[in-house]
Backbone as JSON, one array per atom type, in Angstrom:
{
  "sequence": "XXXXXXXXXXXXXXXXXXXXXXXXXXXXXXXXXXXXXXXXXXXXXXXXXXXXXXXXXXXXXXXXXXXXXXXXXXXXXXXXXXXXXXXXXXXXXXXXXXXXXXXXXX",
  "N": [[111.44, 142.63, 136.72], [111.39, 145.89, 135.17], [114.17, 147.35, 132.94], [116.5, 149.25, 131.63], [118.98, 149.27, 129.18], [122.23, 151.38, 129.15], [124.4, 152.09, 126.76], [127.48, 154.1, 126.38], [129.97, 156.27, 124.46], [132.39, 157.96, 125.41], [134.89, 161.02, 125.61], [136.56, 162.34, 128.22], [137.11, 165.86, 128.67], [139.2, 166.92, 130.14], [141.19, 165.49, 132.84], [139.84, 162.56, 134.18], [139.42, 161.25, 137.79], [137.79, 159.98, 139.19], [133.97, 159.79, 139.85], [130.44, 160.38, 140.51], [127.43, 159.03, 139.83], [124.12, 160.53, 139.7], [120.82, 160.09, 139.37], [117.87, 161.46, 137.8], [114.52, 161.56, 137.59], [112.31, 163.02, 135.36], [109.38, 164.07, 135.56], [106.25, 165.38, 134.55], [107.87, 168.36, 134.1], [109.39, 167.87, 136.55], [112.21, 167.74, 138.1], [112.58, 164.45, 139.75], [113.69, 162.71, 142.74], [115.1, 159.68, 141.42], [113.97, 156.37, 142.39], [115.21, 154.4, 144.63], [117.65, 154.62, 144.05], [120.92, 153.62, 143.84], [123.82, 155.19, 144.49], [126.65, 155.68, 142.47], [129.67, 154.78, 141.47], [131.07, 156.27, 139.08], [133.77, 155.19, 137.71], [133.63, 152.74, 137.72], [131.82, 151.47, 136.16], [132.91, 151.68, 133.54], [133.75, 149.85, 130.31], [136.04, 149.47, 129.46], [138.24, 150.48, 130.38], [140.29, 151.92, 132.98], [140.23, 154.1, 135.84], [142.81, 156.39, 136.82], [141.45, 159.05, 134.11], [142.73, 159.97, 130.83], [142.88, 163.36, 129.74], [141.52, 163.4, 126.59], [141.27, 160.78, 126.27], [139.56, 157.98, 124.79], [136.68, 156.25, 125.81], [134.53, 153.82, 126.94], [131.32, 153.64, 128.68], [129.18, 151.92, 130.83], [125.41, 150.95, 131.85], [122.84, 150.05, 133.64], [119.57, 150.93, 133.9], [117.63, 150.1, 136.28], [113.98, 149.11, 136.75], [112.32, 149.24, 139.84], [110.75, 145.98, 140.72], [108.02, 146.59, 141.94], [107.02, 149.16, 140.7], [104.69, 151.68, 139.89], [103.72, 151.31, 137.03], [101.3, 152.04, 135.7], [100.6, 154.19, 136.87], [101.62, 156.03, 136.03], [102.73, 157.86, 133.45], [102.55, 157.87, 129.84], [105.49, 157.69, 128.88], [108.82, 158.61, 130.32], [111.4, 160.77, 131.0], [114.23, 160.34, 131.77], [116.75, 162.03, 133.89], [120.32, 161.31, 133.44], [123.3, 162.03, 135.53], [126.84, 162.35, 135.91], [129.29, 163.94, 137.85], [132.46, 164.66, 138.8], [134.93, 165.31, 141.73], [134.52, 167.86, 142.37], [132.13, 168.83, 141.58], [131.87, 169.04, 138.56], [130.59, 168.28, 135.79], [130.9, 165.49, 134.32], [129.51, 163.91, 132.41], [126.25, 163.93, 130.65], [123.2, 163.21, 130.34], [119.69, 162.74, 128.6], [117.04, 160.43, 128.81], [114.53, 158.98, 127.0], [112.09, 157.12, 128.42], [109.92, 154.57, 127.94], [106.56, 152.94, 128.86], [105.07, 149.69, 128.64], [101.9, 149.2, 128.78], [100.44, 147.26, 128.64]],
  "CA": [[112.0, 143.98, 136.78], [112.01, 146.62, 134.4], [115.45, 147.57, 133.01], [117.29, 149.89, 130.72], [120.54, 149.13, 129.0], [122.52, 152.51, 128.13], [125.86, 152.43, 126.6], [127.92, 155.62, 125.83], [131.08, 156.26, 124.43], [132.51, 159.71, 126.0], [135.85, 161.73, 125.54], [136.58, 163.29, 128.74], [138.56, 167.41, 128.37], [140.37, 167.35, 131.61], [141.79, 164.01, 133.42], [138.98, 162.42, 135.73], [139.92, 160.11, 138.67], [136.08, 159.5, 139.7], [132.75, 160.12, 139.7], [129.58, 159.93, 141.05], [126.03, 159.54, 139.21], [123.05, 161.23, 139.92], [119.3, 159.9, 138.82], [116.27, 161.91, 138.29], [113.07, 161.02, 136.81], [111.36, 164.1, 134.92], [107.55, 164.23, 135.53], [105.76, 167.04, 134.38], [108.68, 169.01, 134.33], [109.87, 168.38, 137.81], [113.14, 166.41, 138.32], [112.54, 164.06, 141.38], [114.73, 161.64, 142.63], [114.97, 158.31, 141.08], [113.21, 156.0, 143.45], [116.32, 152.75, 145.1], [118.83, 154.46, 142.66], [122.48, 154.15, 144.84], [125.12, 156.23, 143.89], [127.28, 154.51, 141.43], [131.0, 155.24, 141.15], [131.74, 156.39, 137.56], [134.65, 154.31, 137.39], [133.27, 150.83, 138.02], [131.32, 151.58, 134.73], [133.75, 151.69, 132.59], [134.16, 148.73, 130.15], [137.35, 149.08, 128.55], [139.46, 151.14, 130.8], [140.39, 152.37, 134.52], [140.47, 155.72, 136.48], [142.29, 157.72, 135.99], [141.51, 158.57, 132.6], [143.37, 161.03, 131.2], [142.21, 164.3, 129.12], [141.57, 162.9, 125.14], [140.99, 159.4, 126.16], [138.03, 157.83, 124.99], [136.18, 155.09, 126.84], [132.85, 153.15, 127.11], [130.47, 153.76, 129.54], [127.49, 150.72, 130.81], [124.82, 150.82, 133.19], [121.53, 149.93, 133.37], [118.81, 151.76, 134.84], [116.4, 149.08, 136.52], [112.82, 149.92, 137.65], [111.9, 148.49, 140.83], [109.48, 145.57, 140.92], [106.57, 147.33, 142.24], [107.09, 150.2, 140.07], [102.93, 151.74, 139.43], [103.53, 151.34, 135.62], [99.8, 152.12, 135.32], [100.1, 155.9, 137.2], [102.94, 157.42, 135.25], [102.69, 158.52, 131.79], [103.71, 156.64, 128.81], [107.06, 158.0, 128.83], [109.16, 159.4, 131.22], [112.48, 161.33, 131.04], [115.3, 160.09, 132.82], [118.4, 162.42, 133.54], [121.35, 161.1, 134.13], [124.55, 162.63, 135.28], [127.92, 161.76, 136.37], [129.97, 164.41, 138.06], [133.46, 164.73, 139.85], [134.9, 165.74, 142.85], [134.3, 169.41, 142.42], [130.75, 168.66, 140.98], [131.44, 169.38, 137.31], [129.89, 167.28, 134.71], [131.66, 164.3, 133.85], [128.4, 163.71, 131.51], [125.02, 164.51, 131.31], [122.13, 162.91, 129.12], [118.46, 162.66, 129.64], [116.72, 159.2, 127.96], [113.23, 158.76, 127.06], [111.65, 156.05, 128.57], [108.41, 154.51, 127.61], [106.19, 151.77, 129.85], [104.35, 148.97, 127.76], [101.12, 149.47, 129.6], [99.37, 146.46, 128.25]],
  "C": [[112.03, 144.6, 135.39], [113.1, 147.26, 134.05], [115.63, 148.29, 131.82], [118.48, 149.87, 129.98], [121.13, 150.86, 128.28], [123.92, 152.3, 127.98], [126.45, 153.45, 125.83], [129.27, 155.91, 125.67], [131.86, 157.8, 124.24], [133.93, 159.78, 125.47], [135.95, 162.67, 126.59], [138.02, 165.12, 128.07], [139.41, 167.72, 129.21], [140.32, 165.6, 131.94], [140.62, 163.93, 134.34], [139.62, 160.92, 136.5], [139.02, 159.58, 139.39], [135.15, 160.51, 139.75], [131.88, 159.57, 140.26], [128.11, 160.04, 140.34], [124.88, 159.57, 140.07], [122.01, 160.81, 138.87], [118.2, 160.59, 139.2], [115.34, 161.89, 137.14], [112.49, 162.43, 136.16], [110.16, 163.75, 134.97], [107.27, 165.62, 135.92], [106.37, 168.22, 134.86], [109.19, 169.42, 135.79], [110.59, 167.11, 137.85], [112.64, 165.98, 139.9], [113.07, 163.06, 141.53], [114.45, 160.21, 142.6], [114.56, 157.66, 142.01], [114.28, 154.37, 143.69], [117.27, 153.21, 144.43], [119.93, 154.33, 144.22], [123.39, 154.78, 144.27], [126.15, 155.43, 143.63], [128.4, 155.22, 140.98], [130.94, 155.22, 139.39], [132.68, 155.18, 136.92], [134.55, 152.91, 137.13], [132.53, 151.01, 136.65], [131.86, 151.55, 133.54], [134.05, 150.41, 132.33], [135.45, 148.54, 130.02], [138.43, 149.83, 128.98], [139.3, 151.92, 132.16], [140.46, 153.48, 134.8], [141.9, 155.39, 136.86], [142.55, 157.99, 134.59], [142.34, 160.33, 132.11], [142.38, 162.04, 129.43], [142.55, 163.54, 127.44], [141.38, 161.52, 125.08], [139.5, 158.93, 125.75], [137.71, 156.39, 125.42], [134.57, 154.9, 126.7], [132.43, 152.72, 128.32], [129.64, 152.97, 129.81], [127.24, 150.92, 131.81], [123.74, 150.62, 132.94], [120.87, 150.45, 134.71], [117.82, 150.68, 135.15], [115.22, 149.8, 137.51], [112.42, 149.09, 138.87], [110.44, 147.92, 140.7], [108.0, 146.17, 140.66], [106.56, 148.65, 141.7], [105.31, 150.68, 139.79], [103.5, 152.11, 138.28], [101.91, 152.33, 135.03], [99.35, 153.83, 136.16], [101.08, 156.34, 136.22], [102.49, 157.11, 134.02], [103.64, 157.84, 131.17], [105.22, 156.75, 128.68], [107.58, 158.76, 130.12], [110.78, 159.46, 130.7], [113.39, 161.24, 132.1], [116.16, 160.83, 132.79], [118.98, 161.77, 133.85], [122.87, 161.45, 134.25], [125.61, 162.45, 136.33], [129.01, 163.25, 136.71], [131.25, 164.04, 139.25], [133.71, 165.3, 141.09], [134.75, 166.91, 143.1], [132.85, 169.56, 141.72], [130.56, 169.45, 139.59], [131.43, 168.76, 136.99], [131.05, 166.15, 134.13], [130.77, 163.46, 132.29], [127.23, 163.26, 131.48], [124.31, 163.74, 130.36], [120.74, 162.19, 129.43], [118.44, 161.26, 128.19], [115.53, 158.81, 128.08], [112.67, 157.11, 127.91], [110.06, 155.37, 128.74], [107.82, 152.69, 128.01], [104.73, 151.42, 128.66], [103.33, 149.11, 128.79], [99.84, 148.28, 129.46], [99.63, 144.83, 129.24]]
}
């Protein structure tokens, strides 16, 4: 498997009590949806501290993005642009950030 490690250390501005992330792949400027991603509670991500978090807290974020097996390495383009974003129950941004990602092709 191909895999990603991202870790991110946020400051939410309002109190969050969960979240839900959202994966999409950029190719040639068209988001399309990550291919096996499941929808991944915010909260369970968190290393160092529980929902709910409250406004000024800061906290560390882990997840890894894994590519499935049978991924065609050998059609997609050396890089690809992952978004990924984590919103709440009213679907505002909990936090957003795209991440290059580039396939050894050899």
């Amino acid at each position: 498997k191909l895999s990603h490690n991202v870790t991110i250390k946020l400051t939410p501005h309002e109190m969050v009590s969960q979240g839900t992330a959202k994966v999409t792949a950029v190719v040639a400027g068209i988001h399309v949806p990550y291919p096996g991603f499941k929808a991944v509670h915010f909260c369970e991500q968190l290393t160092d501290a529980a929902c709910p978090l409250k406004a000024g807290q800061t906290v560390d974020y882990a997840t890894i993005l894994t590519f499935p097996k049978d991924t065609p390495v050998a059609l997609l383009p050396s890089t690809v642009d992952i978004k990924w974003e984590v919103v709440d129950n009213n679907k505002k941004d909990i936090l957003c950030f795209v991440t290059k990602v580039a396939f050894d092709k050899n």
